[in-house]
Coordinates of C-alpha atoms and ligand atoms in Angstrom, one line a residue:
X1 CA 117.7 1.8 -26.2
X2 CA 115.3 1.1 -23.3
X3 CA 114.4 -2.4 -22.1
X4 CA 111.2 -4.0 -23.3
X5 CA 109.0 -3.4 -20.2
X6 CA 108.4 -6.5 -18.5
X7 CA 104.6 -6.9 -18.8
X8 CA 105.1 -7.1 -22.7
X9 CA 107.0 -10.4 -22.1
X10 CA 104.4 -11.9 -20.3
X11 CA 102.2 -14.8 -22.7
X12 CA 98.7 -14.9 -21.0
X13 CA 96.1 -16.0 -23.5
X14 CA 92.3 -17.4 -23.0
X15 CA 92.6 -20.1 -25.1
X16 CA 92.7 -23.2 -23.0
X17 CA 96.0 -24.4 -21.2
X18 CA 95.4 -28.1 -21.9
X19 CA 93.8 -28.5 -25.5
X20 CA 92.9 -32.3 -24.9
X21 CA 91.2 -31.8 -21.7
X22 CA 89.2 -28.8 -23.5
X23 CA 89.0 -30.7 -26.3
X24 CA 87.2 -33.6 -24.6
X25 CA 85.0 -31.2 -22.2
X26 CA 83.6 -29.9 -26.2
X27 CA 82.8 -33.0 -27.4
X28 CA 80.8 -33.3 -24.2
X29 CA 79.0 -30.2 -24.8
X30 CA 78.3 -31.3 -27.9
X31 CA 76.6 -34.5 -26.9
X32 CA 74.6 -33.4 -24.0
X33 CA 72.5 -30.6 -26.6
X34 CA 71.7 -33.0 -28.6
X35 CA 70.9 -35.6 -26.3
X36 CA 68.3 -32.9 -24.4
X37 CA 67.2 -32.1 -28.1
X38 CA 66.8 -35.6 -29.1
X39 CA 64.4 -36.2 -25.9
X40 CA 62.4 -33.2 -25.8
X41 CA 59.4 -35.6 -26.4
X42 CA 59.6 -36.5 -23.1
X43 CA 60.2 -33.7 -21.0
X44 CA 57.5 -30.8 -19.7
X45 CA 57.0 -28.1 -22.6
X46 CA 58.1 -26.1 -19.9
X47 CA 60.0 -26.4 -16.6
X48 CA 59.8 -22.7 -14.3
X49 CA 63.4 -22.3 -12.4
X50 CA 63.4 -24.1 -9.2
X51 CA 63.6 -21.6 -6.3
X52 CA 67.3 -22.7 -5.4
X53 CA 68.7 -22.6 -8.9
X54 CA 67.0 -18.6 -9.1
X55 CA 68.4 -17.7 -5.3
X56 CA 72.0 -19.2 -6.2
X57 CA 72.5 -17.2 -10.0
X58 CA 71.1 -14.4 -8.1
X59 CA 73.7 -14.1 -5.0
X60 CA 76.6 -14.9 -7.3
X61 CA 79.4 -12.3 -7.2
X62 CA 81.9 -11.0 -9.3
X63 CA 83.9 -14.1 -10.5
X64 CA 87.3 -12.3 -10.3
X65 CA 89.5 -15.7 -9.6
X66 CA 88.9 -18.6 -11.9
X67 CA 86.7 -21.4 -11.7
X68 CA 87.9 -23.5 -14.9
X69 CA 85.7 -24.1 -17.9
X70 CA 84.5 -27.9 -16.3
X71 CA 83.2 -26.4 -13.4
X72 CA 81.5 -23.8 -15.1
X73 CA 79.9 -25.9 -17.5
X74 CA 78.5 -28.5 -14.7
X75 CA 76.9 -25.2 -13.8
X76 CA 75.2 -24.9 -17.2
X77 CA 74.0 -28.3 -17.1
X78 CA 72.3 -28.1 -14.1
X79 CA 70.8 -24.8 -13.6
X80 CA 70.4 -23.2 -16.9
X81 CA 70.1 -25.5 -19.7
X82 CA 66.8 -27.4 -18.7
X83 CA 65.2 -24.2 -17.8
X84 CA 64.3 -22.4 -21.3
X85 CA 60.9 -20.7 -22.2
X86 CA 59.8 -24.4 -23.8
X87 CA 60.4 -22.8 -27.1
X88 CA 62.5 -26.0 -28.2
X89 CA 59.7 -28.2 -27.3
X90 CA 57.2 -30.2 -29.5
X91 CA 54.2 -28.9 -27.5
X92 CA 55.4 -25.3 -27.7
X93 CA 52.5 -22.9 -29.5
X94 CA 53.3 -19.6 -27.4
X95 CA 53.4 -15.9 -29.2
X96 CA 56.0 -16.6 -32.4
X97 CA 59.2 -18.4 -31.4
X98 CA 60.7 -20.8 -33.8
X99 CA 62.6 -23.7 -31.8
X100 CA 65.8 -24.0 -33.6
X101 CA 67.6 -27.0 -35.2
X102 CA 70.6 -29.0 -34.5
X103 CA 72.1 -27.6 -37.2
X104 CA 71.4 -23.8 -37.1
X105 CA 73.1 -24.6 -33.2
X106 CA 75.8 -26.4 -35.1
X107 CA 76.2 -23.3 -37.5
X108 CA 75.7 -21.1 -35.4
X109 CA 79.1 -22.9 -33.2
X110 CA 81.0 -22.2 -36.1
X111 CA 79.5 -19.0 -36.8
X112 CA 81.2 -18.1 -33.2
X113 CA 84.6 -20.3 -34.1
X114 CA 85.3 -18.2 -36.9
X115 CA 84.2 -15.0 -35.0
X116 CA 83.9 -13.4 -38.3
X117 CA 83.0 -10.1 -38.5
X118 CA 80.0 -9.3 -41.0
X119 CA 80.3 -5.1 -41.5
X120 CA 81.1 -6.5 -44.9
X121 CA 85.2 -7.2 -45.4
X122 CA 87.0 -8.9 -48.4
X123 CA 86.3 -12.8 -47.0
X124 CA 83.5 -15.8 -47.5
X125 CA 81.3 -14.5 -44.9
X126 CA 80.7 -11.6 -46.8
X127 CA 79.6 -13.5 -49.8
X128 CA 77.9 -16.3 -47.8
X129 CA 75.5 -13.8 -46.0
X130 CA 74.9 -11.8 -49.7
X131 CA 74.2 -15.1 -51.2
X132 CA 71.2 -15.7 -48.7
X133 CA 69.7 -12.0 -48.4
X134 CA 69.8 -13.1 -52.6
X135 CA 67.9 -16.3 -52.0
X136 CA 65.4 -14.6 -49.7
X137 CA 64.9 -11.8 -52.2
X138 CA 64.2 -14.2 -54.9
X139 CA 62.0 -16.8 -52.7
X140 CA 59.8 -13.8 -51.6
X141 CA 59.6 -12.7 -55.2
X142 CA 62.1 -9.3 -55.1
X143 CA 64.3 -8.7 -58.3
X144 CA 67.9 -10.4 -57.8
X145 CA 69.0 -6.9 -57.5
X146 CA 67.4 -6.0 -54.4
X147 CA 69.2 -4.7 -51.4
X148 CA 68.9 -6.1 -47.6
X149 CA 70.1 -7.0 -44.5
X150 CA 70.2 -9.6 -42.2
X151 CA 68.5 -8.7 -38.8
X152 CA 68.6 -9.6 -34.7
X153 CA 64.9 -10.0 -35.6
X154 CA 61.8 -8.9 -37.4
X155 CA 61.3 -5.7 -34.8
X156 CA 64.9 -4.6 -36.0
X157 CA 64.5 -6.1 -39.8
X158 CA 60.9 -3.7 -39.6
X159 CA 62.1 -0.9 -38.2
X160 CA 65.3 -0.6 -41.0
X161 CA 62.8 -1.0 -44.1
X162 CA 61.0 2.2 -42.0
X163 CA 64.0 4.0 -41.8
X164 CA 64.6 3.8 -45.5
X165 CA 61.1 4.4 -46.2
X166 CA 61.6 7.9 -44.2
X167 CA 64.8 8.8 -46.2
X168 CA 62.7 7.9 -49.5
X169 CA 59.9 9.8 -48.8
X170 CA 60.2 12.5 -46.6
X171 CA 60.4 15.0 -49.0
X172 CA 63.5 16.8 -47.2
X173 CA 67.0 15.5 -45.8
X174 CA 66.0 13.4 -43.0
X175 CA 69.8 12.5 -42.1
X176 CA 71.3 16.3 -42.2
X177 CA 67.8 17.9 -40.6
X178 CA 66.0 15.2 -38.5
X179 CA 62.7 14.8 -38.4
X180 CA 62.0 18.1 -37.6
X181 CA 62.8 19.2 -41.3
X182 CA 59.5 19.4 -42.8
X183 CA 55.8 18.3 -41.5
X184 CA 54.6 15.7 -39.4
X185 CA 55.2 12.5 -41.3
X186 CA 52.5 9.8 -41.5
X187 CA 52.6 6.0 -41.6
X188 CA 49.7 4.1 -42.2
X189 CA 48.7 0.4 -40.4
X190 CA 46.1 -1.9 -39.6
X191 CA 45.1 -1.9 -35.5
X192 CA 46.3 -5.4 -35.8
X193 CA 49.9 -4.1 -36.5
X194 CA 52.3 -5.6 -34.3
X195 CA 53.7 -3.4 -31.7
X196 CA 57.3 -2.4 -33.4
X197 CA 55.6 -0.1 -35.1
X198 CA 55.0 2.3 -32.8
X199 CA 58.2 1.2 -31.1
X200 CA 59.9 2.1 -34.0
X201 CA 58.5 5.2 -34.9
X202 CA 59.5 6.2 -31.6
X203 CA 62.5 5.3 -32.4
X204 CA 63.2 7.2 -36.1
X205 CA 61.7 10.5 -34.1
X206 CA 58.5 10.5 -35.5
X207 CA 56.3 10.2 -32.5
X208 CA 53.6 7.1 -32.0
X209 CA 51.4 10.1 -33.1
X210 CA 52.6 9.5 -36.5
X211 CA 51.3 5.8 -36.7
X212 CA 48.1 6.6 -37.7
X213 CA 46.2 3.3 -37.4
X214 CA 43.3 2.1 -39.8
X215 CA 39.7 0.0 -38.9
X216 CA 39.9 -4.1 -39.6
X217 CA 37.2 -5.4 -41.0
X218 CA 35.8 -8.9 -39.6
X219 CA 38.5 -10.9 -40.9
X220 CA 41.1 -8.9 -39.2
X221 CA 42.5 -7.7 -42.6
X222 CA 43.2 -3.7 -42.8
X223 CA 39.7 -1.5 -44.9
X224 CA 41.9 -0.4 -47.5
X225 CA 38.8 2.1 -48.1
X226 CA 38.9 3.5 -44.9
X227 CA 43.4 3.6 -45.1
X228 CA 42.5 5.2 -48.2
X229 CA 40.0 8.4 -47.0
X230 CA 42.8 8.3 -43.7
X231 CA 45.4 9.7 -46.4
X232 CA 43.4 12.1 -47.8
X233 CA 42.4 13.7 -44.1
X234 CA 45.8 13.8 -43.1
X235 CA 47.0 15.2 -46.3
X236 CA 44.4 18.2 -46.2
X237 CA 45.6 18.6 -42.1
X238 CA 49.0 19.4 -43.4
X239 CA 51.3 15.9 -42.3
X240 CA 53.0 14.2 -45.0
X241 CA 51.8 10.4 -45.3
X242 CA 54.8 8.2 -46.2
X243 CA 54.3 4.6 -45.8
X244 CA 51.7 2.0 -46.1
X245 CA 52.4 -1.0 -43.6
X246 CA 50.9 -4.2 -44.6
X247 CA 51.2 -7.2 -42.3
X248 CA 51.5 -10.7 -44.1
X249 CA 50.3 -12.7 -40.9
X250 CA 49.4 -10.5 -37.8
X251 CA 50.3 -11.7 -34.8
X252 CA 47.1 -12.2 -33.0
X253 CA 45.1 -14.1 -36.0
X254 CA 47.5 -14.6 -38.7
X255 CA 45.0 -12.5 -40.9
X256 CA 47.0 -11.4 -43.9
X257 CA 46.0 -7.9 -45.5
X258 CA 44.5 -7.6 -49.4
X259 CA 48.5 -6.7 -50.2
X260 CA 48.0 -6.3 -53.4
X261 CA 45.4 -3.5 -53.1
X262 CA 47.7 -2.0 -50.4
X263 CA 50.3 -2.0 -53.1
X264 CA 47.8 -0.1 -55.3
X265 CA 46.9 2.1 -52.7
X266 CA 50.8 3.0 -51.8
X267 CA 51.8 3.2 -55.8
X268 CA 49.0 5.9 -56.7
X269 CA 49.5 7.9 -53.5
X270 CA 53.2 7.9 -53.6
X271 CA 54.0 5.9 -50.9
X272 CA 56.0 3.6 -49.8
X273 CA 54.8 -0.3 -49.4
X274 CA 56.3 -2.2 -46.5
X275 CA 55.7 -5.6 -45.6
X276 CA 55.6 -7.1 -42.1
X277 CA 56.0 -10.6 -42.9
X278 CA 57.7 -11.1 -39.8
X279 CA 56.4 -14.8 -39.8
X280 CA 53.5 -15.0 -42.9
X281 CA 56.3 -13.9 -45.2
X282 CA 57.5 -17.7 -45.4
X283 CA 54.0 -18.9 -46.3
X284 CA 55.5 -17.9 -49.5
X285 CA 57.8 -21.2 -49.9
X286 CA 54.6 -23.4 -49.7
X287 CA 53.1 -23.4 -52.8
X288 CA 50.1 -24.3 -51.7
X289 CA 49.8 -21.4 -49.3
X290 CA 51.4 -18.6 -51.3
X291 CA 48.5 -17.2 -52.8
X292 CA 47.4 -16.0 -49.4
X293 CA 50.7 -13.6 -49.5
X294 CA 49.8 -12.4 -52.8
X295 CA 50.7 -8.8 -53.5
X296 CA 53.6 -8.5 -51.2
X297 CA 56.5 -9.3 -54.1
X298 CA 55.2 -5.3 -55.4
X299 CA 56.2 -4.4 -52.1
X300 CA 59.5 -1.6 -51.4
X301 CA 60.7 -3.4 -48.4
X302 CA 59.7 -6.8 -46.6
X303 CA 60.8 -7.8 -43.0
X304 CA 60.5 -12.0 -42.1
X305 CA 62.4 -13.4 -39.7
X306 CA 64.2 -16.7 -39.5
X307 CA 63.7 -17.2 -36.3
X308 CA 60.1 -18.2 -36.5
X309 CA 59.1 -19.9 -39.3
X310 CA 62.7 -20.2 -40.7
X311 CA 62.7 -22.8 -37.3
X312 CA 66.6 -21.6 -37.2
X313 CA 67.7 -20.9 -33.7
X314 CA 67.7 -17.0 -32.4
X315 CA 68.6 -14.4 -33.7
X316 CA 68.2 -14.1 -37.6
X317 CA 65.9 -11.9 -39.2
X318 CA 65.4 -10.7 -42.8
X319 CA 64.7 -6.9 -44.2
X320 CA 64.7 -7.1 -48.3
X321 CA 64.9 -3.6 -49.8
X322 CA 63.8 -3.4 -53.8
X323 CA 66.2 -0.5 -54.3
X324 CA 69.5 -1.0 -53.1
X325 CA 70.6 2.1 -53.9
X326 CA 67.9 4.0 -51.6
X327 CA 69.3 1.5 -48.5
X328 CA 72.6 2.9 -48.9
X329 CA 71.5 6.1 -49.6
X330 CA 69.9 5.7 -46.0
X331 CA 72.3 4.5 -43.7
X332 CA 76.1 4.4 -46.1
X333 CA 78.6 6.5 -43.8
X334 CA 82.3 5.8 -44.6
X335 CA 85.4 7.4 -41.9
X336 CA 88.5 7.6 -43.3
X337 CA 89.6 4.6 -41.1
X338 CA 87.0 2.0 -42.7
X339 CA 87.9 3.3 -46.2
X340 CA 88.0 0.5 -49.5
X341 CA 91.5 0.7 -50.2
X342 CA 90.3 -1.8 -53.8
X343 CA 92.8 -4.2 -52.3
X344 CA 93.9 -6.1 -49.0
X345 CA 90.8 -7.0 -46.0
X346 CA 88.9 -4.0 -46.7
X347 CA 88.4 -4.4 -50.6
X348 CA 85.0 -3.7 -51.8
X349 CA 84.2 -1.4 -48.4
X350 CA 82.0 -2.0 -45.3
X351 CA 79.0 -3.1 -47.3
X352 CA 76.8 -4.4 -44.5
X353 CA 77.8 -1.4 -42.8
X354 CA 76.6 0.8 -45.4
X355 CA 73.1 -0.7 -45.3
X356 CA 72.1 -0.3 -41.9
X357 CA 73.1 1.3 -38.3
X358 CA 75.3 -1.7 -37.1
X359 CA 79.7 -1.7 -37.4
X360 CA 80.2 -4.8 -35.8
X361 CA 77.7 -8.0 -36.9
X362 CA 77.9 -11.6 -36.2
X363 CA 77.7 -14.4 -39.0
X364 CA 74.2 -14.9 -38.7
X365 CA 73.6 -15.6 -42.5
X366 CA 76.1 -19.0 -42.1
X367 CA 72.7 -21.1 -40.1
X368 CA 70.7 -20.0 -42.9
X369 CA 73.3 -21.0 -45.9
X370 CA 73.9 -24.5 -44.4
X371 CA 70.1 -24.9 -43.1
X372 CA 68.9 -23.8 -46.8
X373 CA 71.2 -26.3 -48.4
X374 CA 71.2 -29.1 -46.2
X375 CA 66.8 -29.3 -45.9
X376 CA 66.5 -27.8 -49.2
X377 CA 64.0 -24.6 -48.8
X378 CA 61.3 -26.7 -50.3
X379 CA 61.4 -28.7 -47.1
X380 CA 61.2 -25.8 -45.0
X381 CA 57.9 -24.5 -47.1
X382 CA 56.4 -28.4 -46.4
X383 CA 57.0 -27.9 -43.0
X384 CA 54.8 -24.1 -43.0
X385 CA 52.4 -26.0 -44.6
X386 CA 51.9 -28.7 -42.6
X387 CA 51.7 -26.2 -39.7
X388 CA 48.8 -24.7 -41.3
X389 CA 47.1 -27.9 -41.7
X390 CA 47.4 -28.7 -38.3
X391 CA 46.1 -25.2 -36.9
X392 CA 42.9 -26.1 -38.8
X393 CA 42.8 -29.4 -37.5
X394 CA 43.1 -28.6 -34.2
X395 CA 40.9 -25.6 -34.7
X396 CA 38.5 -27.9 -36.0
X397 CA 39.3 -30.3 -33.1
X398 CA 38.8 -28.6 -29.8
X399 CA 35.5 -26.5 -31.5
X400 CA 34.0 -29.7 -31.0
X401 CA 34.9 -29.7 -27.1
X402 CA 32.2 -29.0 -25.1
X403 CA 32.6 -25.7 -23.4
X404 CA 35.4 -24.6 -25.9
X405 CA 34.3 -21.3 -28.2
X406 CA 36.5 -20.7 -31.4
X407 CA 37.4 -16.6 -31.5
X408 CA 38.6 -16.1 -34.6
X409 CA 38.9 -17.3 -38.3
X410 CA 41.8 -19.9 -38.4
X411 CA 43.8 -18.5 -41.8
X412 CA 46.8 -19.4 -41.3
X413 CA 48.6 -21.2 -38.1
X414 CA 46.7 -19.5 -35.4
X415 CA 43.8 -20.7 -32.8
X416 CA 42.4 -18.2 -30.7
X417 CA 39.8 -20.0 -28.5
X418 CA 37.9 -19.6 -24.8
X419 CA 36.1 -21.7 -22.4
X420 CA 32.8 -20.3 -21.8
X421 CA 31.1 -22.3 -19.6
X422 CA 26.9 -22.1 -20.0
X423 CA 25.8 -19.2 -17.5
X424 CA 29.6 -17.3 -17.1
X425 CA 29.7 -13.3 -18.0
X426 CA 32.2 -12.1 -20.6
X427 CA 34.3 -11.0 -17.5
X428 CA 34.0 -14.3 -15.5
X429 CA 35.3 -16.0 -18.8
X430 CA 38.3 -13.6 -19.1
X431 CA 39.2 -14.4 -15.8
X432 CA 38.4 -17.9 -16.0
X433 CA 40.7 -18.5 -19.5
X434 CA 43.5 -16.4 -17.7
X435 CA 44.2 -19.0 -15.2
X436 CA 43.6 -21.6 -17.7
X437 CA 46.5 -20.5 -19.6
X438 CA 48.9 -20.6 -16.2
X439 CA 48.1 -24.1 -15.4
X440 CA 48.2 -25.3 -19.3
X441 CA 51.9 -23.6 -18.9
X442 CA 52.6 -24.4 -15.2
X443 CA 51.9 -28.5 -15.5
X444 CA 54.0 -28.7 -18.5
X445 CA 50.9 -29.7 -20.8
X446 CA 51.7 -27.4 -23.5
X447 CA 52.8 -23.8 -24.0
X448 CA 50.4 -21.5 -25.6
X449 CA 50.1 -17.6 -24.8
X450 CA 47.5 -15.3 -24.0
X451 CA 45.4 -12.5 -26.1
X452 CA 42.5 -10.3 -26.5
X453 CA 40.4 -10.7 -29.2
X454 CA 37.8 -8.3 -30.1
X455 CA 38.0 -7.1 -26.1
X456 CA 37.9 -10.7 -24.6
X457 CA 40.9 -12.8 -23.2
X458 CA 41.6 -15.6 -25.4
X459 CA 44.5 -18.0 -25.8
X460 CA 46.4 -18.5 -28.4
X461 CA 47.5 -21.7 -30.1
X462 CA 50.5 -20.5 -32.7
X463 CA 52.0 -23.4 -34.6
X464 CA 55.2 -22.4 -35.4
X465 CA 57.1 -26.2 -35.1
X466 CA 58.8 -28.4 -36.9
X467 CA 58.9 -30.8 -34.4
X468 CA 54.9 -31.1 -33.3
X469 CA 53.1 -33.7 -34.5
X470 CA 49.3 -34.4 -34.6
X471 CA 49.7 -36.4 -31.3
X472 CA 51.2 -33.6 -29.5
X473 CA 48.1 -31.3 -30.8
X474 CA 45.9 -34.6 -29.2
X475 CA 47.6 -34.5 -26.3
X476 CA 47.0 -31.1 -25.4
X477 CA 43.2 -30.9 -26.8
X478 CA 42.7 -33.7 -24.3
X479 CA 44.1 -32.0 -21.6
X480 CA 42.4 -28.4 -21.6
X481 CA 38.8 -30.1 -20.1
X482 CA 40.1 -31.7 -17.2
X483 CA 42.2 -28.4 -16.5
X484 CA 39.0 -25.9 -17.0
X485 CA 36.8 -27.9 -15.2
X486 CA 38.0 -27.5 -12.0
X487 CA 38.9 -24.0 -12.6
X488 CA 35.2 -23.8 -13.5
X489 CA 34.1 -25.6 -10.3
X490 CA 36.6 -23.4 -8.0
X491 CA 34.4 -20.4 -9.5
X492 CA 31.3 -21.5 -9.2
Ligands
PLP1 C1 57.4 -11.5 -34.0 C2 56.8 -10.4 -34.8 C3 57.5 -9.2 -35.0 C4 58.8 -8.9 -34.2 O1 59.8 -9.8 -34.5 P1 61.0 -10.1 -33.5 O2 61.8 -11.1 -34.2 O3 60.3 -10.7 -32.2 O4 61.7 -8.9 -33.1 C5 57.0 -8.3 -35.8 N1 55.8 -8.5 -36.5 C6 55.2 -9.7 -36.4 C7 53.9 -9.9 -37.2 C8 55.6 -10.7 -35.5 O5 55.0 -11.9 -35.4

C-alpha cells in the first residue's frame, strides 16, 4: 500500500485560528455599520475619495503574505467605508438607487453565513426565495402560479422576461437556430425606454436595430396609435414584431405608459406584453398610487427591482413570468451531473437553474423574506407613497424659487428642474445647470443627477428614500440659490 502523501495530512483552513478574537473583531463590525448608518443625518450626502486614500488602493500589490483580518478591516474603516456614492444618505435623490436597510445588511450577513446556493436544491432557501417571487407575483397582481426569478437587478430581471418573450414568440426555435432562424424580430418601446433595452437586445442577438422605438406624447407616455401603425409597417417590410415594452415609471420623468391599452395593443396583435417596472412597479403596494400602474397585472412578464423602491440593499431584482411553463421552456437545461434523483440534496431538480442563464446564485430572496415580514409590505407601499408626496411638494416648492423653471410633469417621484436666469440662451442654461449639479454633489448638499429633457440639461430630483424627510427636501431647496447665483455671476 503506498503512504498517504504528506500534503494530505496537512490541516490548513480559512476559518479563523482564534474564534474569540474573530469573534469580538465581528461584533465590532457589526457596531461600526450601524453606528455610520445611525448618523447619516449628519454627514455630507456625499464624500469624493481623498487623493491619498485613491493613490494608496491604487499602488497596492498582490497581498501574497498575510495581513490578518484586524488589519485589514482598520483598512475598511478608514478608506472605503465613508466613501460610497451617498446612496445611503437622507439627502440622496441621484438616478434610482435605493439605500438599503439595517436589516436587508443584516440578511444579507446571513445570506453570506449560510453561503447557500440558490440553483434551486432540496433545502429552505429554495422555498424561502419561491415564497417571495410568490408574494411579488401576487402584490403586482400575477396569478399564484406564475413563474420568476429573482435578479442582480432590473437590467438583468428585463432582459430575462425578453428572452422568454423571444422563445414565445419568435415563430421558430430560437435556442437550436439562433436568431438567425427566421426574420428580423421586432420589439416595440417608448423613446423614454430605459437603456437595457437596447443593451439587451444586443445581447439576445437581435441587433439595437430591432428596438424599434415609438413617439411620446407630452406627458412622456408611449402614442399607442403611433406603436400601433409602427407594427403594421414593420409587418408589411417583412420583420416579425414580438414584444410590446411598457415602462411603469421611466427613468427620466416617472411617466407611466396607458398599460392597459398596451396590453390591448399586444393581445390583438399577438404579442407579448412586458413590463418595465424597474422602480414604478412598487407604486403598486400603495393603494393610493396603484391606479397609476393600472393595466400592467395583464402583463406576460414584469421586471421591478428591490433595490430601489424595495429600499433593500444591492443587488435584488424581480422578473415575474405569467407562464411558468414558457420560462422553463426558455432557459431549463439539465446535464446528467445536476439530474433530480427524487431523493437526497438534489430532489425536485435545479429549479432556479431551469428558469434562467445562472448555475450558481446567492440567497438574495432571504433580505426580502425577513424585510417583507418584519415592516410588513404595507409599510413599504406607505413609504412609496410618501415619496410621491414629497416629489410634489418639493416640485411645488422650488417652482416658486426665483430663477428655478420646472421641466416636466411631476407623476410620480421625479423633479426635473433648471435655473434659467432672465436673459441666458438655452445653451448658456445647459451649461450653467451642469455645474450646478457638481457643486450641489461636491459640497455635500445633496445628491441629485443630471438629464436631458426635451433636448435641455436638467437635473433630476428622484425620491427613492426611506430615510428623507421634508426637512432634508428644505434643506436642499434652500441651498440651490446661493449655489446658482454665483455660478450665474461667474458667467455673466
Ligand atoms: C434602474 C432601471 C433599470 C435598470 O435596473 P438596474 O437594477 O439598475 O439594473 C431599468 N429600467 C428602469 C426604468 C430603471 O429605473
Amino acid at each position: 500500500m503506498p503512504s498517504t502523501p504528506p500534503h494530505a495530512r496537512t490541516d490548513a483552513t480559512l476559518d479563523p485560528q482564534d474564534w474569540d478574537a474573530f469573534r469580538a473583531l465581528a461584533h465590532r463590525m457589526v457596531d461600526d455599520s450601524l453606528d455610520f448608518i445611525s448618523t447619516l443625518h449628519e454627514r455630507p450626502a456625499w464624500t469624493p475619495v481623498p487623493p491619498d486614500v485613491r493613490t494608496t488602493i491604487a499602488a497596492e500589490r498582490v497581498p501574497r503574505t498575510p495581513q490578518g483580518e484586524a488589519a485589514v478591516y482598520d483598512q475598511f474603516l478608514t478608506h472605503v467605508l465613508p466613501y460610497s456614492n451617498g446612496s445611503r444618505s437622507p439627502r440622496f435623490f441621484g438616478w434610482v438607487q435605493g439605500n438599503g436597510t439595517p436589516l436587508g445588511m443584516m440578511a444579507d450577513m446571513l445570506a453570506s453565513g449560510m453561503n447557500a446556493h440558490l440553483a434551486g436544491f432540496n433545502d429552505a432557501g429554495r422555498l424561502v426565495e419561491e415564497r417571495v417571487i410568490a408574494w411579488l407575483a401576487e402584490l403586482m397582481g400575477l396569478p399564484a402560479a406564475s413563474g420568476g426569478l429573482l435578479m442582480s437587478g432590473g437590467t438583468m430581471a428585463n432582459y430575462l422576461g425578453l428572452a422568454v418573450a423571444r422563445h414565445a414568440k419568435a415563430g421558430f426555435d430560437v435556442r437550436t437556430l439562433g436568431a438567425l432562424g427566421g426574420p428580423r424580430l421586432a420589439v416595440y418601446a417608448s423613446h423614454e425606454v430605459h437603456s437595457w433595452a437596447q443593451k439587451c437586445l444586443e445581447l439576445l442577438g437581435l441587433g439595437s436595430e430591432s428596438l424599434r422605438k415609438v413617439p411620446v406624447d407630452d406627458a412622456f407616455e408611449v402614442d399607442v396609435a403611433a406603436m400601433r401603425a409602427m407594427i403594421a409597417t414593420d409587418r408589411s417590410a417583412g420583420l416579425r414584431p414580438i414584444c410590446v415594452i411598457g415602462s411603469a415609471g421611466t427613468v427620466n420623468c416617472g411617466a407611466t405608459d396607458d398599460l392597459d391599452a398596451l396590453a390591448d395593443l399586444a393581445a390583438a396583435e399577438d404579442l407579448w406584453f412586458h413590463v418595465d417596472g424597474a422602480f414604478g412597479a412598487l407604486a403598486r403596494l400603495s393603494p393610493a398610487l396603484a391606479p397609476i400602474v393600472k393595466g400592467m397585472e395583464r402583463a406576460d412578464s414584469i421586471a421591478l427591482d428591490l433595490h430601489k423602491w424595495g429600499f433593500l440593499p444591492f443587488e435584488i431584482a424581480c422578473v415575474l413570468v405569467r407562464d411558468a411553463e414558457q420560462q422553463r421552456a426558455a432557459f431549463s437545461l439539465t446535464p446528467s451531473y445536476l439530474r433530480d434523483e427524487g431523493r437526497g440534496v438534489i430532489a425536485g431538480g435545479l429549479t432556479f437553474a431551469d428558469r434562467g442563464p445562472e448555475l450558481t446564485r446567492g440567497f438574495k430572496a432571504l433580505k426580502a423574506w425577513m424585510s417583507f415580514k418584519a415592516h410588513g409590505v404595507d409599510a413599504i407601499g406607505a413609504i412609496i407613497e410618501q415619496n410621491v408626496m414629497q416629489a410634489r411638494a418639493f416640485g411645488e416648492r422650488i417652482a416658486r424659487v426665483p430663477g428655478i423653471a420646472i421641466s416636466a410633469p411631476v407623476p410620480l417621484n421625479i423633479v426635473c428642474w433648471r435655473w434659467v436666469p432672465a436673459g441666458f440662451t438655452g445653451e448658456q442654461c445647459d451649461a450653467l445647470n451642469r455645474e450646478l449639479l457638481l457643486r450641489i454633489q461636491e459640497s455635500g448638499l445633496a445628491v441629485p443627477s443630471g438629464s436631458m429633457v426635451n433636448g435641455r440639461y436638467v437635473i433630476r430630483t428622484c425620491i427613492t428614500n426611506h430615510r428623507t424627510k421634508w426637512a432634508d427636501l428644505e434643506r436642499f431647496a434652500d441651498g440651490i440659490a446661493p449655489l446658482a447665483g454665483v455660478i450665474e455671476s461667474e458667467m455673466r
